[in-house]
XYZ file of C-alpha atoms in Angstrom:
589
model
C 0.000 0.000 0.000
C 1.438 3.364 -1.064
C 1.870 5.837 1.768
C 1.606 9.626 1.822
C 5.364 10.150 2.082
C 5.979 7.845 -0.865
C 3.460 9.686 -3.030
C 5.140 12.958 -2.031
C 8.564 11.798 -3.198
C 7.217 10.244 -6.378
C 5.556 13.568 -7.206
C 8.744 15.519 -6.536
C 10.692 13.114 -8.719
C 8.233 13.763 -11.555
C 9.058 17.475 -11.183
C 12.775 16.791 -11.549
C 13.766 16.834 -7.879
C 16.663 14.410 -7.445
C 18.449 15.968 -4.446
C 17.053 16.927 -1.037
C 19.083 18.748 1.620
C 18.060 18.109 5.202
C 18.516 16.798 8.698
C 16.605 13.818 10.115
C 14.203 14.103 13.035
C 11.293 12.198 14.513
C 8.840 14.645 12.986
C 9.781 13.440 9.491
C 10.359 9.746 10.141
C 7.878 8.719 7.466
C 9.565 10.875 4.849
C 13.011 9.597 5.857
C 11.839 6.013 5.392
C 10.496 6.866 1.943
C 13.860 8.440 1.123
C 15.672 5.325 2.368
C 13.782 3.155 -0.090
C 14.419 5.596 -2.964
C 18.154 6.190 -2.567
C 18.739 5.170 -6.175
C 16.392 7.917 -7.381
C 16.570 10.776 -4.878
C 19.790 11.733 -3.116
C 19.506 12.845 0.506
C 22.269 15.256 1.579
C 22.605 15.015 5.336
C 23.689 18.445 6.586
C 24.848 19.557 10.026
C 22.272 22.341 10.486
C 18.904 23.025 8.901
C 19.888 26.595 7.997
C 22.577 25.068 5.788
C 19.965 22.826 4.159
C 17.911 25.851 3.134
C 20.962 27.809 1.958
C 22.108 24.799 -0.068
C 18.658 24.401 -1.605
C 18.655 28.090 -2.509
C 22.113 27.872 -4.026
C 21.152 24.689 -5.907
C 18.197 26.542 -7.439
C 20.428 29.474 -8.424
C 23.191 27.270 -9.843
C 20.907 24.924 -11.807
C 17.655 26.814 -12.431
C 15.787 23.783 -11.041
C 13.853 23.345 -7.806
C 16.025 23.312 -4.710
C 14.497 21.156 -1.986
C 15.133 21.148 1.772
C 13.678 19.007 4.533
C 13.418 19.622 8.284
C 11.649 18.135 11.250
C 8.879 19.771 13.268
C 9.336 22.741 15.576
C 12.953 23.927 15.805
C 13.987 22.091 12.649
C 11.514 24.050 10.556
C 12.390 27.284 12.328
C 16.053 26.797 11.441
C 15.191 26.761 7.729
C 13.880 30.300 7.683
C 17.086 32.259 7.136
C 18.012 30.269 4.049
C 14.443 30.450 2.768
C 14.426 34.229 3.014
C 17.562 34.180 0.884
C 15.533 32.305 -1.741
C 12.584 34.667 -1.386
C 14.596 37.860 -1.844
C 16.689 36.514 -4.733
C 13.684 34.790 -6.356
C 15.049 31.248 -6.340
C 12.607 28.313 -6.778
C 12.791 26.348 -3.517
C 10.513 23.761 -1.910
C 10.684 23.425 1.878
C 9.167 20.340 3.501
C 8.622 20.214 7.254
C 7.165 17.707 9.659
C 4.529 18.413 12.278
C 3.235 16.616 15.365
C 0.408 14.052 15.233
C -2.580 15.612 13.545
C -4.850 15.185 16.595
C -2.326 16.850 18.914
C -1.723 20.006 16.877
C -2.585 23.139 18.822
C -2.587 21.340 22.174
C 0.827 22.536 23.386
C 2.436 19.167 22.779
C 6.197 18.976 22.363
C 7.559 20.992 19.400
C 4.023 22.171 18.629
C 4.906 25.092 16.370
C 2.387 26.171 13.736
C 4.830 26.156 10.836
C 2.038 26.944 8.339
C 1.593 30.365 9.936
C 5.311 30.843 10.549
C 6.107 30.347 6.851
C 3.378 32.627 5.495
C 5.627 35.624 4.864
C 8.418 33.698 3.159
C 6.313 31.641 0.742
C 4.511 31.914 -2.582
C 2.683 28.646 -1.788
C 2.010 27.219 1.670
C -0.092 24.151 2.442
C -0.609 21.453 5.056
C -0.987 17.929 3.681
C -4.204 16.434 5.000
C -3.823 12.846 3.802
C -2.598 10.404 1.181
C -5.295 11.434 -1.292
C -4.312 15.089 -0.885
C -0.542 15.039 -1.233
C -0.138 14.619 -4.999
C -2.280 17.656 -5.747
C -0.592 20.038 -3.324
C 2.957 18.771 -3.927
C 2.566 19.295 -7.650
C 1.101 22.755 -7.140
C 3.925 23.596 -4.747
C 6.538 22.713 -7.372
C 4.678 24.652 -10.045
C 4.369 27.693 -7.780
C 8.061 27.666 -6.846
C 9.089 27.594 -10.511
C 6.546 29.979 -12.004
C 6.433 32.478 -9.144
C 10.180 32.170 -8.510
C 10.015 31.756 -4.772
C 9.574 29.454 -1.810
C 6.846 26.827 -1.574
C 6.216 25.040 1.723
C 4.519 21.763 2.581
C 3.955 20.610 6.162
C 3.035 17.018 6.960
C 1.869 15.743 10.358
C 4.010 12.756 11.293
C 1.124 10.258 11.294
C -0.188 11.549 7.967
C 3.197 10.738 6.425
C 2.593 7.042 7.172
C -1.049 6.970 6.052
C -1.723 4.412 3.281
C -3.675 5.637 0.314
C -6.179 2.806 0.740
C -7.106 4.073 4.197
C -8.362 7.381 2.856
C -11.230 7.704 0.439
C -10.862 10.643 -1.964
C -13.703 13.113 -2.030
C -16.017 12.876 -5.081
C -14.345 15.823 -6.800
C -10.790 14.581 -6.231
C -9.788 12.730 -9.379
C -6.453 10.870 -9.517
C -3.423 12.564 -11.111
C -5.168 15.882 -11.895
C -2.026 18.060 -12.089
C 0.526 17.796 -14.883
C 4.173 18.874 -14.737
C 3.840 21.129 -17.768
C 4.697 24.774 -17.138
C 3.920 26.241 -20.557
C 3.893 29.984 -20.938
C 4.590 32.011 -24.039
C 7.593 34.317 -24.243
C 6.564 37.807 -23.168
C 7.893 40.786 -25.122
C 7.229 44.517 -24.752
C 5.005 46.190 -27.293
C 6.800 47.528 -30.394
C 6.022 51.116 -29.434
C 7.692 50.613 -26.046
C 10.814 49.274 -27.742
C 10.735 52.234 -30.113
C 10.566 54.703 -27.198
C 13.424 52.972 -25.424
C 15.560 53.056 -28.561
C 14.759 56.729 -29.069
C 16.048 57.552 -25.581
C 19.228 55.511 -25.936
C 19.964 56.628 -29.486
C 19.455 60.250 -28.509
C 21.834 60.131 -25.554
C 25.535 60.832 -25.897
C 26.777 59.126 -22.713
C 25.006 55.838 -21.997
C 25.880 53.611 -19.031
C 24.574 50.091 -18.390
C 23.872 48.444 -15.041
C 23.566 44.654 -15.355
C 22.422 42.191 -12.706
C 21.592 38.520 -12.334
C 18.670 38.836 -14.729
C 21.151 39.476 -17.543
C 23.160 36.275 -17.023
C 21.311 34.477 -19.818
C 21.748 37.424 -22.188
C 25.535 37.687 -22.403
C 25.768 38.028 -26.189
C 22.850 40.449 -26.404
C 24.177 42.615 -23.559
C 27.590 42.690 -25.173
C 25.968 43.819 -28.431
C 24.009 46.562 -26.642
C 27.172 47.840 -24.975
C 29.035 47.863 -28.278
C 26.263 49.722 -30.121
C 25.840 52.278 -27.354
C 29.567 52.639 -26.576
C 28.452 52.017 -23.004
C 30.487 51.038 -19.953
C 28.832 48.167 -18.074
C 28.690 48.185 -14.280
C 27.800 44.869 -12.660
C 25.710 44.387 -9.547
C 27.141 41.626 -7.354
C 24.775 38.864 -8.493
C 25.603 39.812 -12.086
C 29.360 39.596 -11.636
C 29.616 36.738 -14.160
C 27.482 38.436 -16.826
C 30.620 39.773 -18.552
C 34.242 38.811 -17.909
C 35.882 41.241 -15.524
C 38.535 42.073 -18.114
C 35.974 42.742 -20.851
C 36.603 46.123 -22.500
C 33.098 47.333 -21.587
C 33.163 46.089 -17.966
C 33.921 48.610 -15.230
C 33.421 46.075 -12.425
C 31.161 46.395 -9.405
C 28.971 49.173 -8.097
C 28.240 50.592 -4.664
C 30.441 49.879 -1.670
C 32.227 47.323 -3.853
C 32.392 49.681 -6.813
C 35.289 50.981 -8.884
C 36.626 54.247 -10.298
C 35.281 53.290 -13.718
C 31.781 52.609 -12.429
C 31.724 55.864 -10.466
C 32.813 57.785 -13.573
C 30.098 56.088 -15.642
C 27.292 56.668 -13.132
C 28.225 60.263 -12.368
C 28.729 61.217 -16.000
C 26.010 59.387 -17.965
C 23.004 61.087 -19.523
C 21.136 57.798 -20.055
C 21.080 54.588 -18.029
C 20.056 51.125 -19.236
C 19.293 48.761 -16.343
C 19.144 45.081 -17.269
C 17.958 42.510 -14.735
C 19.070 44.341 -11.602
C 17.431 45.660 -8.432
C 20.693 46.896 -6.907
C 19.326 48.473 -3.707
C 21.720 51.329 -2.853
C 20.152 54.285 -4.622
C 22.947 56.695 -3.628
C 25.173 55.047 -6.245
C 22.785 55.621 -9.155
C 22.891 58.795 -11.279
C 21.648 61.889 -9.483
C 17.949 62.734 -9.844
C 17.268 64.374 -13.188
C 20.736 63.595 -14.531
C 19.981 60.622 -16.777
C 16.998 59.268 -18.672
C 16.451 55.607 -17.815
C 15.355 52.465 -19.681
C 14.882 49.333 -17.573
C 14.610 45.703 -18.689
C 13.269 43.157 -16.201
C 11.219 39.981 -16.199
C 9.234 41.196 -13.178
C 7.112 44.317 -13.730
C 7.292 45.058 -9.987
C 10.984 45.847 -10.410
C 10.461 48.661 -12.910
C 11.386 52.014 -11.300
C 11.902 50.250 -7.971
C 15.335 51.866 -7.388
C 15.665 54.496 -10.133
C 12.843 56.150 -12.080
C 12.548 54.476 -15.489
C 11.073 56.487 -18.329
C 10.494 53.242 -20.235
C 10.104 49.834 -18.648
C 10.581 46.817 -20.915
C 9.089 43.762 -19.229
C 10.276 40.381 -20.443
C 13.189 37.979 -20.672
C 16.423 39.945 -20.971
C 17.761 37.946 -23.897
C 14.641 38.383 -26.001
C 14.096 42.023 -25.043
C 17.693 43.056 -25.757
C 17.639 41.251 -29.077
C 14.565 43.239 -30.098
C 16.013 46.466 -28.685
C 19.388 46.009 -30.386
C 17.676 45.866 -33.764
C 16.532 49.449 -33.140
C 19.814 50.891 -31.810
C 22.310 52.892 -33.852
C 26.010 52.410 -33.335
C 27.527 55.469 -31.651
C 30.613 56.788 -33.380
C 31.684 58.908 -30.421
C 33.408 56.452 -28.049
C 34.909 59.052 -25.710
C 32.583 58.339 -22.768
C 33.478 54.640 -22.889
C 37.168 55.490 -23.240
C 37.044 57.701 -20.140
C 35.445 54.903 -18.112
C 38.034 52.442 -19.402
C 40.841 54.772 -18.367
C 39.401 55.050 -14.848
C 38.970 51.270 -14.688
C 42.650 50.824 -15.539
C 43.619 53.244 -12.773
C 41.452 51.257 -10.392
C 43.064 47.939 -11.302
C 46.532 49.450 -10.930
C 45.673 50.652 -7.411
C 44.337 47.231 -6.434
C 47.423 45.549 -7.840
C 49.757 47.808 -5.864
C 48.036 46.901 -2.616
C 47.724 43.182 -3.318
C 51.390 42.777 -4.277
C 52.841 44.625 -1.275
C 55.389 42.512 0.618
C 54.436 43.809 4.065
C 53.113 41.834 7.013
C 50.388 41.544 8.107
C 49.306 40.653 4.603
C 46.940 42.817 2.559
C 43.572 40.976 2.498
C 43.398 41.342 -1.276
C 46.652 39.421 -1.761
C 45.368 35.847 -1.224
C 42.188 36.566 -3.193
C 44.177 37.918 -6.141
C 46.488 34.896 -5.942
C 43.476 32.574 -6.027
C 41.992 34.515 -8.923
C 45.121 34.062 -11.009
C 44.875 30.295 -10.522
C 41.171 29.725 -11.202
C 40.534 27.022 -13.830
C 38.404 27.969 -16.814
C 35.382 26.016 -15.527
C 35.583 27.204 -11.902
C 32.485 27.802 -9.783
C 33.024 30.433 -7.098
C 30.933 31.291 -4.051
C 31.545 33.993 -1.492
C 30.084 34.885 1.873
C 28.572 38.127 3.148
C 30.933 40.583 4.818
C 34.334 42.158 4.194
C 35.219 39.074 2.170
C 32.422 39.900 -0.287
C 34.103 43.166 -1.221
C 37.412 41.361 -1.637
C 35.796 38.783 -3.920
C 33.981 41.488 -5.879
C 37.179 43.448 -6.439
C 40.028 40.932 -6.562
C 38.403 37.941 -8.254
C 38.667 38.472 -11.988
C 36.037 36.229 -13.568
C 36.534 34.890 -17.067
C 34.269 33.229 -19.615
C 33.025 29.942 -18.220
C 33.147 30.965 -14.581
C 30.035 30.899 -12.389
C 29.580 33.058 -9.293
C 27.102 32.959 -6.421
C 26.321 34.696 -3.147
C 23.366 35.633 -0.966
C 22.121 38.797 -2.685
C 19.435 40.981 -1.168
C 19.417 39.076 2.123
C 23.234 39.247 2.331
C 23.259 36.509 4.949
C 26.467 35.628 6.725
C 27.412 31.929 6.620
C 26.106 31.437 3.082
C 29.493 30.905 1.425
C 30.253 27.331 2.474
C 26.696 25.987 1.896
C 26.623 27.693 -1.518
C 29.935 26.068 -2.425
C 28.812 22.628 -1.228
C 25.642 22.907 -3.307
C 27.768 23.818 -6.325
C 30.015 20.818 -5.764
C 26.998 18.515 -5.650
C 25.309 20.147 -8.633
C 28.447 20.169 -10.796
C 30.570 17.184 -9.715
C 32.966 17.573 -12.650
C 33.752 21.247 -11.971
C 36.200 22.627 -9.383
C 34.533 24.757 -6.714
C 36.047 27.600 -4.695
C 34.769 29.699 -1.820
C 36.038 33.008 -0.462
C 34.746 33.455 3.083
C 35.514 35.452 6.209
C 36.428 34.044 9.596
C 33.158 35.308 11.086
C 30.826 33.664 8.580
C 32.903 30.500 8.257
C 32.855 29.975 12.024
C 29.048 30.110 11.999
C 28.775 27.029 9.751
C 32.191 25.455 10.302
C 30.696 22.011 10.860
C 29.418 21.903 7.277
C 33.005 21.421 6.105
C 32.482 17.825 7.291
C 29.631 17.604 4.771
C 32.066 18.544 2.005
C 34.464 15.874 3.282
C 31.689 13.277 3.449
C 30.926 13.831 -0.227
C 34.586 14.170 -1.253
C 33.962 17.443 -3.044
C 36.616 19.181 -5.103
C 36.286 22.259 -2.902
C 38.888 24.830 -1.918
C 37.867 27.312 0.806
C 39.909 30.493 1.224
C 39.265 31.888 4.713
C 40.158 35.575 5.082
C 41.135 35.714 8.739
C 41.316 39.215 10.186
C 39.886 38.505 13.633
C 36.988 40.910 13.213
C 33.582 41.326 11.618
C 35.234 43.582 9.076
C 32.241 44.969 7.226
C 30.344 45.706 10.436
C 33.427 47.402 11.845
C 33.670 49.728 8.864
C 29.938 50.362 8.781
C 30.114 51.510 12.406
C 32.931 53.880 11.460
C 31.711 55.178 8.103
C 27.943 55.228 8.546
C 27.731 56.794 12.004
C 31.231 57.889 12.973
C 31.251 55.569 15.977
C 34.327 53.755 17.265
C 34.382 50.065 16.389
C 32.826 47.941 19.132
C 31.769 44.308 19.499
C 33.287 43.072 16.248
C 36.292 41.111 17.520
C 36.339 37.349 16.924
C 37.950 34.440 18.786
C 41.122 32.982 17.331
C 40.120 29.675 15.672
C 42.620 27.527 13.810
C 40.557 26.806 10.716
C 43.360 24.826 9.070
C 43.521 22.467 12.061
C 39.737 22.218 12.185
C 39.733 21.172 8.516
C 42.276 18.446 9.286
C 40.218 17.291 12.281
C 37.181 16.858 10.009
C 39.085 14.758 7.489
C 40.066 17.466 5.000
C 43.310 19.298 4.475
C 44.301 22.620 5.975
C 46.965 25.184 5.084
C 48.011 28.254 7.057
C 49.302 31.385 5.359
C 50.517 34.584 7.015
C 53.478 35.649 4.880
C 53.079 37.140 1.382
C 56.531 35.760 0.549
C 55.033 32.250 0.779
C 51.781 33.119 -0.947
C 52.525 31.510 -4.304
C 54.081 28.422 -2.753
C 51.215 27.738 -0.340
C 48.521 28.522 -2.879
C 50.028 26.198 -5.486
C 50.301 23.287 -3.061
C 46.853 23.835 -1.546
C 45.054 24.058 -4.866
C 46.829 20.940 -6.136
C 45.669 18.949 -3.097
C 42.719 16.649 -3.896
C 39.438 16.950 -2.051
C 38.154 19.579 0.397
C 40.829 22.053 1.484
C 40.873 25.087 3.786
C 43.432 27.846 3.201
C 43.543 29.998 6.323
C 45.013 33.379 5.346
C 45.927 35.733 8.192
C 45.508 39.301 6.901
C 45.701 42.889 8.108
C 42.609 43.647 10.238
C 43.077 47.383 9.704
C 42.819 47.400 5.914
C 39.740 49.572 5.309
C 36.613 48.647 3.381
C 35.914 51.875 1.478
C 33.821 52.817 -1.525
C 35.859 53.740 -4.594
C 34.939 57.399 -4.184
C 34.450 58.611 -0.623
C 31.262 60.569 0.117
C 31.844 63.646 2.253
C 29.751 62.191 5.086
C 31.880 59.028 5.185
C 35.046 61.106 5.262
C 33.768 63.170 8.211
C 32.499 60.095 10.064
C 35.824 58.341 9.566
C 37.739 61.192 11.160
C 35.177 61.432 13.956
C 35.508 57.704 14.747
C 39.291 57.837 14.739
C 39.310 60.825 17.070
C 36.757 59.148 19.374
C 39.048 56.241 20.151
C 38.536 53.485 17.598
C 40.963 50.682 18.581
C 44.111 50.679 16.470
C 43.537 54.232 15.203
C 47.218 54.708 14.352
C 47.279 51.498 12.314
C 44.076 52.533 10.560
C 45.552 55.893 9.614
C 48.636 54.148 8.238
C 46.449 51.828 6.137
C 44.549 54.813 4.750
C 47.830 56.210 3.434
C 48.622 53.083 1.397
C 47.212 51.775 -1.893
C 44.443 51.242 -2.721
C 42.853 53.168 0.195
C 45.078 56.155 -0.569
C 43.588 56.480 -4.061
C 40.043 56.112 -2.736
C 40.618 58.780 -0.093
C 41.970 61.121 -2.773
C 38.578 61.132 -4.509
C 35.363 62.357 -2.990
C 31.848 63.329 -3.880
C 29.134 65.246 -2.142
C 26.708 63.097 -0.188
C-alpha cells in the first residue's frame, strides 16, 4: 500500500527533484523512510544544520535553475530553515521546503515541538499548504513545485508525522478529487514589450551621448545580447554583485562592481552618464545611481514590480532579458563617439593598478586582497566560485577576476552571513565535474564550520579560502563610516581553521606571509578533495567605496578621534594603496 510520504517523493521526482538537503528528526520519520527506499532515485544530503539545508537548496536553485528542496523536522527544525528560505525569497530562487509536524490530533494542544509552521512560513512563501492525507498530497505537492518555478520563490509543505505514514487505501478521496489531476507542464509564451515601447526605449538611448549600463543577475542568460548593446551604445557596463559573471571582468566594456564594492570606472560612468540602461538588476543602494534628473532611464526586467523600484525608469521593458535586448538592439544605432566609454576604461585601468599595488605589497600583516588575487590568477576555466557576506564579499567582488566559463554565487538581497560554504557545497553537488572555490571570512565561516564535514563526506573538489582578520570587518567599517562611531563588538575568537579542517578529514593550510603566498597557494590548490586555506591578513585594511562621500570622510575622522581601537594602524592603512587612491577622490553626499 502506497503511503503519503511515498506519493510525495514520487511527485517531486516527476518534477525533476533528485536531491534533497536536510537533517533527520522524529517529525519526518515517514519521509526519511520513503527516502531510504528511494536512494537510487533521490539523493539525501545530510547536513549539520537546517539553515545550511535551506541555503544549499537556494544555491542549488540558483546554480541549476531547477527546484532546490530542503527538509526539516517539526518545531525547531523548521524554524532553522527560515534564514536560508528568506535568501531564496529575496533573490527569487525556486525552492521547496518540507517540514514535519506533530500528530494531527495533537496540533494546537501545546504538545512537544508544537509550532504552527504553516503560519510561521506565510511571509516567506509563494505557496504554503498542510498535507491532509494520502489522497491530498499529490495535488498540493505538484502545485507547490509549479508555484516555486513559475512564481520564482519558496513553496512550503507541512506534513503531520502520522499523515506521512497513512496508506492511500485508508483514505477515500472526495467525489471531486480525481487521480493525477495536475501535470508537470509549465507552458507559458515568451513575453515581449510592445513595439512602441521598444521604439521609445531606442529613441532615448539613441538620442543620448553618454550611456551607461547596469547589469544584474537577470542578464546572465543574455551575455551576447548585452555585449551587443554595450558595443552599439559605446556604453560602460557596471555589474551588480549577483551579475558579476554576466561579462568577464577584463571585458573592455566592464567597469566592475557598483556601490560599496564599486570601482573608479563605475563611479565615472554613473556620475557622467546622460542615459542609463538597467538590465535585470534591483541593486538596492540608490545613492550610487545617477543623481535625480541627470539621466533618462530604460529598464529591462522579467518582473514588472521591479520597474522604477530603485531608479525612475522612463520606459520599462518587461520580459526575458535575452529576447528584449535582441529586439532592442535591432533598433539601436552604433555610436561613433566612443569618448565616454574610453574615459570609463581609463578610470577602470587606474582602479586595477591601485588594487594591484596593494595586493602585491610585501608587508606583514598581509593585505587581504593578496590571497584573493592569488586565487583569482589560478582559477581554472570552468571554476564555480561562491563567497560569503561581509568584508570578504568586497574582496571577492574586487580581486576575483572572472573569465568566460566561470560561475559566481552569493546571498544577494538578504546578504546573509554563513552562506558561502553551503553555496559552495551545493555547487560541488550540482556540478561534480567542476572545481569549486569559496572566499569566506572568519566570522561567517565559524558560523557554519561544521558543514566542512559535509564537504568531506561527499569528497567534493572544494577549496575554501578563509580571510582571517579577527573581526567582523564589514560591520566594523559600517560603524565607522555610517555613524562615525568607534568600532565595538566586532572582535572574533582565534580559531585555527586549518587544524579544524584536518580534524574533520580534510586538508588545511596556514598562510601569514606574502613571501610564501605563491608556494602555499600552489600546493593547496593541487591537493585533492576539500581544502581550507587559512590566510591571516591585516585587520586594519579599510573597506571603502571607490569614491568617498563627504559624510563618510567626516564620520571616519570622527571615529578615529573618538578612540577606535588601532587608530594609528588605521591611519597608516589609509595612506597606502588602494585606500590612498580612494581617499583622494570624494563626492558630495
